[in-house]
mmCIF file of C-alpha atoms and ligand atoms in Angstrom:
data_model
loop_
_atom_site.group_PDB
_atom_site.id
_atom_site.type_symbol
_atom_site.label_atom_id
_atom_site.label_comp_id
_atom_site.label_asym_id
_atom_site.label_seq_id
_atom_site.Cartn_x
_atom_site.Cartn_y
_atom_site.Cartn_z
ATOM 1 C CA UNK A 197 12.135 7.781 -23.007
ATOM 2 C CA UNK A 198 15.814 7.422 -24.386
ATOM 3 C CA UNK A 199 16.798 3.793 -23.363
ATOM 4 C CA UNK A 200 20.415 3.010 -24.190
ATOM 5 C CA UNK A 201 23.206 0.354 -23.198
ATOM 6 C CA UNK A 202 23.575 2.088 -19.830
ATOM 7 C CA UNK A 203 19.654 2.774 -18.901
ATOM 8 C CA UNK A 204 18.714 0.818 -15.434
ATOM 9 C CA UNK A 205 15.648 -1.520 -15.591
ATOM 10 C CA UNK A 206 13.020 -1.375 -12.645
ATOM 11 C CA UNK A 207 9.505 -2.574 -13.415
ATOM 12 C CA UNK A 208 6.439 -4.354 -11.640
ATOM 13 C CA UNK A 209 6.237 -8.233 -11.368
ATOM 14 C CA UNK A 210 2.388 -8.752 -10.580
ATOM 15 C CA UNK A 211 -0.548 -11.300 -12.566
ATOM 16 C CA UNK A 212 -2.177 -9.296 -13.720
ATOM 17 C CA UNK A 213 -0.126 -6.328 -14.625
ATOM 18 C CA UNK A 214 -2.298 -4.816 -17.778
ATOM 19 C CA UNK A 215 -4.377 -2.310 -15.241
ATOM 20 C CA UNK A 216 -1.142 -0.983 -13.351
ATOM 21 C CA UNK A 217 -0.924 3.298 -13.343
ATOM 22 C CA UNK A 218 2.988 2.588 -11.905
ATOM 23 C CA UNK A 219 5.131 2.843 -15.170
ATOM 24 C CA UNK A 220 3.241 6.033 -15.598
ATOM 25 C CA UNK A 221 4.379 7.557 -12.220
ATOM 26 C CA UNK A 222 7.973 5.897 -12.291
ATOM 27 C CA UNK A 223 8.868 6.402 -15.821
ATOM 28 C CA UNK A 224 7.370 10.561 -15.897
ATOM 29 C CA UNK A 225 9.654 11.343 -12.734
ATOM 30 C CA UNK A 226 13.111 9.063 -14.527
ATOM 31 C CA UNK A 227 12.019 11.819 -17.354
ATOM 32 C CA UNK A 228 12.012 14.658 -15.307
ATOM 33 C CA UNK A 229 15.007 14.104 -13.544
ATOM 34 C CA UNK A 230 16.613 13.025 -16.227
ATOM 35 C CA UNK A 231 17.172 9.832 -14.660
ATOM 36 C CA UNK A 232 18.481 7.207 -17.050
ATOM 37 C CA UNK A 233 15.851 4.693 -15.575
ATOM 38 C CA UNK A 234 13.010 2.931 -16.795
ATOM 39 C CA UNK A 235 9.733 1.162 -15.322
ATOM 40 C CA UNK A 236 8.497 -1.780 -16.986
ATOM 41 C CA UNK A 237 5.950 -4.073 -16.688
ATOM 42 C CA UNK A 238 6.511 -7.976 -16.467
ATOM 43 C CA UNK A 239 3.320 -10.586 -16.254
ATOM 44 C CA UNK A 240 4.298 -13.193 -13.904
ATOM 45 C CA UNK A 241 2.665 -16.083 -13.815
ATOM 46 C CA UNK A 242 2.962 -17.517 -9.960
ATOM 47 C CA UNK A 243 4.495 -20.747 -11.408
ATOM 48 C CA UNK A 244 7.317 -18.595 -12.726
ATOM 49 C CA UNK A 245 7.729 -16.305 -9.811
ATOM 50 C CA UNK A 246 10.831 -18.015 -8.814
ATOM 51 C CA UNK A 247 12.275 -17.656 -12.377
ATOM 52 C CA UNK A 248 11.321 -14.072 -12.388
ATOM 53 C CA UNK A 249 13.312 -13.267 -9.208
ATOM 54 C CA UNK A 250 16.445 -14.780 -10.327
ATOM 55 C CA UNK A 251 15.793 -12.780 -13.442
ATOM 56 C CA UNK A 252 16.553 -9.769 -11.583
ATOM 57 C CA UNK A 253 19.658 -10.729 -10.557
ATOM 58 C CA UNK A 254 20.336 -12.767 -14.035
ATOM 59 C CA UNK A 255 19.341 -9.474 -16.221
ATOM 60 C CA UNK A 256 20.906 -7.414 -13.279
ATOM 61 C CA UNK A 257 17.793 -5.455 -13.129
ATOM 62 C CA UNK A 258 17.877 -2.489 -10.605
ATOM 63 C CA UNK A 259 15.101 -3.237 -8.559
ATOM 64 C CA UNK A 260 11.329 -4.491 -9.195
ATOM 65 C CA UNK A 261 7.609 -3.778 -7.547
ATOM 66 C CA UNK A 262 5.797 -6.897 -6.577
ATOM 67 C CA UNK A 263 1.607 -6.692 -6.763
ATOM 68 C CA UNK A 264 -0.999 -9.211 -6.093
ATOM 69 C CA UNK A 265 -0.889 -12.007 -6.162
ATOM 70 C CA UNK A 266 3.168 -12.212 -5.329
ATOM 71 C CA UNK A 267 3.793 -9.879 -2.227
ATOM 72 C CA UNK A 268 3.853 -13.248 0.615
ATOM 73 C CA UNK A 269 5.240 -15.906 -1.775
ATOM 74 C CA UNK A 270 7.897 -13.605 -3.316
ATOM 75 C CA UNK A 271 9.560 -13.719 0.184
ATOM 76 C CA UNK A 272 11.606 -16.821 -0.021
ATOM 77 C CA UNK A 273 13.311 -16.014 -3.032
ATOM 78 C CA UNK A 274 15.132 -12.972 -1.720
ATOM 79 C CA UNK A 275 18.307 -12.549 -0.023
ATOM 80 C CA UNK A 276 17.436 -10.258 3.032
ATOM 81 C CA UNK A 277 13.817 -8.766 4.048
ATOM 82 C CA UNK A 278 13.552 -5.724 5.868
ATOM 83 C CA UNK A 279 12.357 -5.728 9.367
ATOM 84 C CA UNK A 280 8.982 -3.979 8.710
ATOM 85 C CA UNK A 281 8.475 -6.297 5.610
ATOM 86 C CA UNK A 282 9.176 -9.347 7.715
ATOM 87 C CA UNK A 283 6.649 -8.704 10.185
ATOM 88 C CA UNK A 284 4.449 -7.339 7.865
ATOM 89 C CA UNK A 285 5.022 -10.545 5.762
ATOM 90 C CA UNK A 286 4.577 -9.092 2.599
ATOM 91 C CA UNK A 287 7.296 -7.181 -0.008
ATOM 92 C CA UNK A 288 5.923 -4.708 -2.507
ATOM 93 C CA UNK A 289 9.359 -3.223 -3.150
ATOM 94 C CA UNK A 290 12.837 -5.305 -4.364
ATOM 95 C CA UNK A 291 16.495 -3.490 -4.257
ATOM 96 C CA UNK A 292 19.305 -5.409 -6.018
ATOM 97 C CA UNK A 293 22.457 -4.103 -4.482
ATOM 98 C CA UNK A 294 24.769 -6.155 -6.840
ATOM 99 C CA UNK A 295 23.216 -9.028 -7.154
ATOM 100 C CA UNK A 296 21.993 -9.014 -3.840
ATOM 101 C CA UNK A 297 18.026 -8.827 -3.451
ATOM 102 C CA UNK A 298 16.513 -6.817 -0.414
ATOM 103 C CA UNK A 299 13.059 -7.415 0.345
ATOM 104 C CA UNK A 300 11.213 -3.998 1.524
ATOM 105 C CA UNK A 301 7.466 -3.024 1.830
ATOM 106 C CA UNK A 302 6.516 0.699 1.445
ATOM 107 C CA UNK A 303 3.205 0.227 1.504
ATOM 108 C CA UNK A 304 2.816 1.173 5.028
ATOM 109 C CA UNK A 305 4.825 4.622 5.375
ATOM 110 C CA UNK A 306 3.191 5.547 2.039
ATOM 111 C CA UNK A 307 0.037 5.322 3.938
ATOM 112 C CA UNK A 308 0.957 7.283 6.722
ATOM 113 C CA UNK A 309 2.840 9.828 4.136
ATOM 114 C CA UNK A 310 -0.662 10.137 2.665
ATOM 115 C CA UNK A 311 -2.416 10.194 5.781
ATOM 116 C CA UNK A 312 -0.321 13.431 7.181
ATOM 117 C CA UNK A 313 0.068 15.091 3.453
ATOM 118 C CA UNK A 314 -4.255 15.120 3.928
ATOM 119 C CA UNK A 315 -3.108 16.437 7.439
ATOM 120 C CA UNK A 316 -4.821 13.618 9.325
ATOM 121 C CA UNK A 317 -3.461 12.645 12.393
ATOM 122 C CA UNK A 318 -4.507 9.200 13.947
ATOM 123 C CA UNK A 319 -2.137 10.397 16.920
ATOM 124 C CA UNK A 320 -3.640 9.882 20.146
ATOM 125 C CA UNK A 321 -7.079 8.804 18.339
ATOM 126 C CA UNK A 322 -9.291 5.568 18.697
ATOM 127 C CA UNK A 323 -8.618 3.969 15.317
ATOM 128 C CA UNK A 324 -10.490 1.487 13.297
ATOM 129 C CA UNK A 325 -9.158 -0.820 10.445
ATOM 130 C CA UNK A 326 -11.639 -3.135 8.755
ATOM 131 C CA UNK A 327 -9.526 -5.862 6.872
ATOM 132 C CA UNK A 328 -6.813 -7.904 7.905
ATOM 133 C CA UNK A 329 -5.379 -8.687 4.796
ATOM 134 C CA UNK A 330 -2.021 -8.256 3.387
ATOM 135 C CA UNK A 331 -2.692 -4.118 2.803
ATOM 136 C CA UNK A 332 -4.254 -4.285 6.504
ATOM 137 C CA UNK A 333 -0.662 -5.423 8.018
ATOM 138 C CA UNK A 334 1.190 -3.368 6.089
ATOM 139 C CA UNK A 335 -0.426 -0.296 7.214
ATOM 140 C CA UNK A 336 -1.470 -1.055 10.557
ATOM 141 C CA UNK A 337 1.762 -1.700 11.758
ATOM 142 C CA UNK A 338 2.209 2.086 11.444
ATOM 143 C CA UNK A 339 -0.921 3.176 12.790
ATOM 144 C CA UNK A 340 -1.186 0.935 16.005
ATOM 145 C CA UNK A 341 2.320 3.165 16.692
ATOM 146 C CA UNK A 342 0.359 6.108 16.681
ATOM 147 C CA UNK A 343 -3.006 5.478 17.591
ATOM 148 C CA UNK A 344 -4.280 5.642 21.386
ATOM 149 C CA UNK A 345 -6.144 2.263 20.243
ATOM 150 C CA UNK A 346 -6.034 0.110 17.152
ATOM 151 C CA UNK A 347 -8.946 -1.931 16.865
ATOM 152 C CA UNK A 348 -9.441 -4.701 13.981
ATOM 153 C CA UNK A 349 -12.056 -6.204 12.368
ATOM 154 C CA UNK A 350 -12.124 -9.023 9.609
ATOM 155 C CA UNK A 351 -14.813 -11.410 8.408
ATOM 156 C CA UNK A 352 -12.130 -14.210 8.493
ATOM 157 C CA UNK A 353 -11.240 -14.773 11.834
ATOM 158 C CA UNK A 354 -7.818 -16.818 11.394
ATOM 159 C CA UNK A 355 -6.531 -13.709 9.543
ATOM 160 C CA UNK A 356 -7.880 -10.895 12.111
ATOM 161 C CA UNK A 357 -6.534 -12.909 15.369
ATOM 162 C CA UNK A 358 -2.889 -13.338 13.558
ATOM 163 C CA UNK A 359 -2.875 -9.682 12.387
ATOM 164 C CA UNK A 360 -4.090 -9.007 16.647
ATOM 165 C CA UNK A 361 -1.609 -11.713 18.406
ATOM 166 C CA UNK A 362 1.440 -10.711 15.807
ATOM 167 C CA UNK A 363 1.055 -7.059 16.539
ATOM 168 C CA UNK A 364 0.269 -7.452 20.588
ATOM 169 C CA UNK A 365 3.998 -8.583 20.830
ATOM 170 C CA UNK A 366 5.364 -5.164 20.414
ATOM 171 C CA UNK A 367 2.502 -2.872 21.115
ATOM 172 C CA UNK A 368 -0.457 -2.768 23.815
ATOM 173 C CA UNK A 369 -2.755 -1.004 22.353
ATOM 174 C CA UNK A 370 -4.734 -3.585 19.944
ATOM 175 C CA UNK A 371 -8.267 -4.725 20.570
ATOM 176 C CA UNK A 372 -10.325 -7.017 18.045
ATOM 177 C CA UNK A 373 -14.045 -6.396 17.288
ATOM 178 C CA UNK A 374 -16.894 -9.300 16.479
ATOM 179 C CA UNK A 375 -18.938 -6.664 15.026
ATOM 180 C CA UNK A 376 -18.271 -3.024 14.084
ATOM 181 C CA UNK A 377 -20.802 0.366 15.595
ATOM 182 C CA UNK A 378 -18.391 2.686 13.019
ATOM 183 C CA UNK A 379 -19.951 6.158 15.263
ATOM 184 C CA UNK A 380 -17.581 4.651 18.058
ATOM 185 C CA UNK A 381 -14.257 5.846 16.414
ATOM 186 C CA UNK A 382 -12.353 8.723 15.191
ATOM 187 C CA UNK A 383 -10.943 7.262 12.220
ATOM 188 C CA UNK A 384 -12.198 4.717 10.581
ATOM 189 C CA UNK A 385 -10.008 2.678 7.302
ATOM 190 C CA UNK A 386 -11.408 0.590 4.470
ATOM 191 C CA UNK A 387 -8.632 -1.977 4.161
ATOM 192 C CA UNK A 388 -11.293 -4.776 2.533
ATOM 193 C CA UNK A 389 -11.812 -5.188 -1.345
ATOM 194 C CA UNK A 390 -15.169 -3.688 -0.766
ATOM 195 C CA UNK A 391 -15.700 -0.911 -2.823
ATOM 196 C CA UNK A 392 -14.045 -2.050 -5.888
ATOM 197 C CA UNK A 393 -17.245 -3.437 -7.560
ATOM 198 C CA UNK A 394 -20.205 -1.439 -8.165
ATOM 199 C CA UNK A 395 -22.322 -4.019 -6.785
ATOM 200 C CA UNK A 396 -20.299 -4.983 -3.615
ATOM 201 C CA UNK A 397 -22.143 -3.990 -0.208
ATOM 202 C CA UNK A 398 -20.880 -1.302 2.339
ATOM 203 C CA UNK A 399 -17.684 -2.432 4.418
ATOM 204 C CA UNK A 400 -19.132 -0.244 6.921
ATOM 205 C CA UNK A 401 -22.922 1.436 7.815
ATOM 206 C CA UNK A 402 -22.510 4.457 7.064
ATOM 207 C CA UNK A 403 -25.778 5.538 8.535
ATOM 208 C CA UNK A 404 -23.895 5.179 11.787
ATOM 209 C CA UNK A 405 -20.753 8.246 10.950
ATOM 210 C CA UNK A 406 -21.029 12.205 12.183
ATOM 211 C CA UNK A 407 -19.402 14.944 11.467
ATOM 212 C CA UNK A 408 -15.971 15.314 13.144
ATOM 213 C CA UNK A 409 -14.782 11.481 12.075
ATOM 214 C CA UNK A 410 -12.553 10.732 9.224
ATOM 215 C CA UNK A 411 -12.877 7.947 7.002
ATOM 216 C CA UNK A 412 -10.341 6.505 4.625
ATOM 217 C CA UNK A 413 -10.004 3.898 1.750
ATOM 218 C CA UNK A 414 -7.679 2.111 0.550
ATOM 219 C CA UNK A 415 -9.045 1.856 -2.869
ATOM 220 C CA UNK A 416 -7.997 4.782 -5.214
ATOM 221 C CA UNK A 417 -10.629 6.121 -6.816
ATOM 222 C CA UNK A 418 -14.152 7.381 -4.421
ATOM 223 C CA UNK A 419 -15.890 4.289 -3.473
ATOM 224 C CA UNK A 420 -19.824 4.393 -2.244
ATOM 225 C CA UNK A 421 -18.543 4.249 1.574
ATOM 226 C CA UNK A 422 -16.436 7.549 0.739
ATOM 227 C CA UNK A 423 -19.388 9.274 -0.678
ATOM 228 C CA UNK A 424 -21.732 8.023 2.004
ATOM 229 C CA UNK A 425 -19.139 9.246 4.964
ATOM 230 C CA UNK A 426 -18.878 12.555 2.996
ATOM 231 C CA UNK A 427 -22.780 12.932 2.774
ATOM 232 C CA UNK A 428 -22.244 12.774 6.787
ATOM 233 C CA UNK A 429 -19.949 15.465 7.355
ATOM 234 C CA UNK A 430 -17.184 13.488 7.559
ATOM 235 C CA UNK A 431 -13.377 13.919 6.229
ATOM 236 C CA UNK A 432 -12.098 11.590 3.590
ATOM 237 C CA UNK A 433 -9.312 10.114 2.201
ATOM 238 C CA UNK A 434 -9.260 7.749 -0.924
ATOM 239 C CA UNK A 435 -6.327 5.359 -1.399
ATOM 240 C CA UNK A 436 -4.544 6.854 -4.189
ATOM 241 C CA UNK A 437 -2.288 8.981 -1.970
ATOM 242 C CA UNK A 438 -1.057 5.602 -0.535
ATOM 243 C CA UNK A 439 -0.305 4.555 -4.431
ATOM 244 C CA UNK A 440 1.777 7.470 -4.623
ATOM 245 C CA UNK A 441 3.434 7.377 -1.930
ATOM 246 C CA UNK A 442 4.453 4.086 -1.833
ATOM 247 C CA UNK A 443 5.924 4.606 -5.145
ATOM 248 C CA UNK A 444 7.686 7.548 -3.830
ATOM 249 C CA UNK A 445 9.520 5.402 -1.097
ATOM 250 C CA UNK A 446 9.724 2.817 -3.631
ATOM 251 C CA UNK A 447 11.859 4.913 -6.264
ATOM 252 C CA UNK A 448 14.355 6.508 -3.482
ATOM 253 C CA UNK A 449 14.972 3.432 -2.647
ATOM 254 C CA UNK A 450 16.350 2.236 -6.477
ATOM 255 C CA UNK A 451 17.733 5.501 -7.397
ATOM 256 C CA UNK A 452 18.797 7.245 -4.037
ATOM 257 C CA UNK A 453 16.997 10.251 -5.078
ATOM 258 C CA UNK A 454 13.613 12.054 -3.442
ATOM 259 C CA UNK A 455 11.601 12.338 -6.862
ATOM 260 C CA UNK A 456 9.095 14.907 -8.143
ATOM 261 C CA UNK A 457 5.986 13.760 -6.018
ATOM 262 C CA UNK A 458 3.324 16.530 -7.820
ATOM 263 C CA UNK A 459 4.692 14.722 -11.351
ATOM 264 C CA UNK A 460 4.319 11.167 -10.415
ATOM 265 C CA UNK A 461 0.757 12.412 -9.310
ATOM 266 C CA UNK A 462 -0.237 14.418 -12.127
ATOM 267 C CA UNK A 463 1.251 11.042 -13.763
ATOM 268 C CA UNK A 464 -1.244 9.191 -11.884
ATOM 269 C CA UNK A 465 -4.311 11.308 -11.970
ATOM 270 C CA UNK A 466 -3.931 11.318 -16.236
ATOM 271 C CA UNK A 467 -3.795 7.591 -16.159
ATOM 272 C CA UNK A 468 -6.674 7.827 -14.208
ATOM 273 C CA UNK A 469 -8.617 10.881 -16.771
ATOM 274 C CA UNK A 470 -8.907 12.956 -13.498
ATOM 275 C CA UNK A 471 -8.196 15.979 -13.495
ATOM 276 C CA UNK A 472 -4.320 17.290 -11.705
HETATM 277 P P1 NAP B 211 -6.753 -9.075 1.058
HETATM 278 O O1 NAP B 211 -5.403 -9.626 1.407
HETATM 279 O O2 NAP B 211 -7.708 -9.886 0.236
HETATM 280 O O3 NAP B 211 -7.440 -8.676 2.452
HETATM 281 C C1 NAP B 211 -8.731 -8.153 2.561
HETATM 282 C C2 NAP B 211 -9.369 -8.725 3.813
HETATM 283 O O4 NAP B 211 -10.651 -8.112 3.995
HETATM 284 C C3 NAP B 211 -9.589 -10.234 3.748
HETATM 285 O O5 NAP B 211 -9.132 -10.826 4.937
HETATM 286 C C4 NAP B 211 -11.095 -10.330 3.603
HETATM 287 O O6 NAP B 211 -11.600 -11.518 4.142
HETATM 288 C C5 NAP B 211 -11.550 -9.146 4.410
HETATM 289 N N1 NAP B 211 -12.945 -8.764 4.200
HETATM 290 C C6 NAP B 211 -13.723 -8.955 3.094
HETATM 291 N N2 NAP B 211 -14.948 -8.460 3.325
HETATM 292 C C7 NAP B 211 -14.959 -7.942 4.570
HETATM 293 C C8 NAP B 211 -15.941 -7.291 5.382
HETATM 294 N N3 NAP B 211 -17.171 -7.067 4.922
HETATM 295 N N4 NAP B 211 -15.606 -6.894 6.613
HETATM 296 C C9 NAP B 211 -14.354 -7.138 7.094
HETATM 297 N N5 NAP B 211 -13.398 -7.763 6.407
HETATM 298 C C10 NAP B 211 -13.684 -8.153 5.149
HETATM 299 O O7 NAP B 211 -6.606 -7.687 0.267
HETATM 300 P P2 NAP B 211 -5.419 -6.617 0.432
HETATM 301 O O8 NAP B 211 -4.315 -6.938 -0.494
HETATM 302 O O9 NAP B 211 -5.150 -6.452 1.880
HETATM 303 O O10 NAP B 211 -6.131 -5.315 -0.161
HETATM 304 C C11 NAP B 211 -7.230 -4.717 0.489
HETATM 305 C C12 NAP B 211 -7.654 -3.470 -0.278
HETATM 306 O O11 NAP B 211 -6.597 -2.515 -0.258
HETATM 307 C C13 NAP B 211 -7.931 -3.744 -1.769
HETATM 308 O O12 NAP B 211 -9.061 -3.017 -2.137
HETATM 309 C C14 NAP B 211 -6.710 -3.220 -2.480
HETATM 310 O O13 NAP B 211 -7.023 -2.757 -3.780
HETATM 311 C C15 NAP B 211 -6.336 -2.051 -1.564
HETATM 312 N N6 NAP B 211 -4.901 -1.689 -1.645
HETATM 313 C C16 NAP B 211 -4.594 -0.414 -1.974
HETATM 314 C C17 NAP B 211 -3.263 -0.024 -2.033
HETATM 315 C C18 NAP B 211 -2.925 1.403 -2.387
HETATM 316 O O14 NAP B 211 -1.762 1.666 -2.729
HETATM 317 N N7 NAP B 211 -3.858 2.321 -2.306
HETATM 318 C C19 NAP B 211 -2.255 -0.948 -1.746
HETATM 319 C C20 NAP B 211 -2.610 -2.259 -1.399
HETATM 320 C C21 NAP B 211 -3.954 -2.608 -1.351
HETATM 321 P P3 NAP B 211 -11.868 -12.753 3.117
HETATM 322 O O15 NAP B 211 -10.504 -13.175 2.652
HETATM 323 O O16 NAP B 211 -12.535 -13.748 3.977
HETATM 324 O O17 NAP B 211 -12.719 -12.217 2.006
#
């Protein structure tokens, strides 16, 4: 990476930042387009978060990612949101159009861009997300557009009924579960932190899937409820297309170009000592 006087800034604003694979995927597709960009980076504490956004504008930085644990506080700093961010109530991705800062979360059309690049279709299906967190909304807002239904389930019931009653004012097709029987849907989505531990139980029983269902993760790398659902005959997805492509979306939207997607992978995957 050549960094000069004219080189645009974009980076990551997250706490912690020291496990991110982004400046990997961003900076390898500046390089091969020659793009006189670069990715950074920045630990922010959430007592500085405010500081950090005016930073952007201060330091005239092109445009930042925002991680846990800044993607619903981040909000009120910024000068516009984007509809789906609004209602999604969460920003992963920051433009600054001259000093003006637009709020935008990609999170959810990278999911679907994942979902269809695996070519699965929740079109017309009977859909299950487990997880109403932040990720949950983000990606759910896309699905319940497609799916015949969009059912919800979440072990904390304040979050799962505002996910349900936000969503039910622009589409009909939401229902909310108590408890989940996973063989009663055709594709079923690990939106819950389960997974990420070794010792964490199953989001869902596994014992329960057949061939012919798809199940998907949000976590990137193959959790025990991927293997388990594979074991069954069933198709999988882990979350690490969603990484991708909400990186992808991310970077047109600070450089106005479509990048390299099978670089910012092969970026990904070595940060990740998996094979391309
Ligand atoms: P979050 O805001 O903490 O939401 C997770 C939700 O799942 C919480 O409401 C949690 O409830 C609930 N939950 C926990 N255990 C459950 C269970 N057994 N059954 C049902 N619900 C349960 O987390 P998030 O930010 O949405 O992230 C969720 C997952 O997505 C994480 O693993 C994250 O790494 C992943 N993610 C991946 C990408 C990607 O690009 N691939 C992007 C974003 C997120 P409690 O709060 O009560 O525990």
């Amino acid at each position: 990476m050549n960094v000069t006087g004219k080189t645009k800034i974009t980076g990551l604003f997250g706490y912690p930042v020291e496990h991110t694979l982004s400046p990997l995927m961003h900076n390898a597709a500046f390089e091969h387009l020659g793009l006189d960009f670069c990715y950074l980076p920045f630990s922010v504490h959430p007592a500085s978060l405010k500081t950090a956004v005016e930073a952007v504008r201060a330091l005239n930085l092109a445009g930042v990612n925002v991680t846990i644990p800044h993607k619903e506080s981040v909000i009120p700093y910024l000068d516009t949101v984007n509809e789906e961010a609004l209602f999604i109530g969460a920003v992963n991705t920051i433009v600054n159009r001259e000093g003006t800062l637009t709020g935008y979360n990609t999170d959810g059309r990278g999911f679907m861009r994942a979902l269809s690049e695996n070519d699965i279709f929740p079109d017309n299906r009977k859909v299950l997300v487990a997880g109403a967190g932040g990720a949950s909304r983000a990606i759910s807002y896309y699905l319940s557009e497609k799916a015949a239904s969009l059912w919800l389930y979440d072990t904390d019931k304040t979050k799962l009924e505002k996910l349900a009653s936000d969503l039910s004012e622009i589409r009909d097709n939401i229902r909310i579960l108590d408890s989940v029987d996973p063989g009663d849907f055709d594709v079923l989505i690990n939106a819950t932190p389960l997974g990420l531990k070794a010792t964490d139980p199953l989001p869902l029983d596994v014992s329960r899937l057949s061939p012919g269902q798809t199940v998907c993760d949000l976590i990137y790398k193959k959790t025990p409820l991927l293997s388990g659902a594979e074991k069954k005959g069933c198709r999988t997805s882990d979350g690490l297309g969603m990484l991708l492509w909400q990186g992808v979306l991310a970077f047109e939207l600070w450089t106005g170009t479509f990048p390299p997607v099978d670089i910012m992978r092969k970026a990904l995957l070595s940060g990740m000592d998996k094979p391309a």
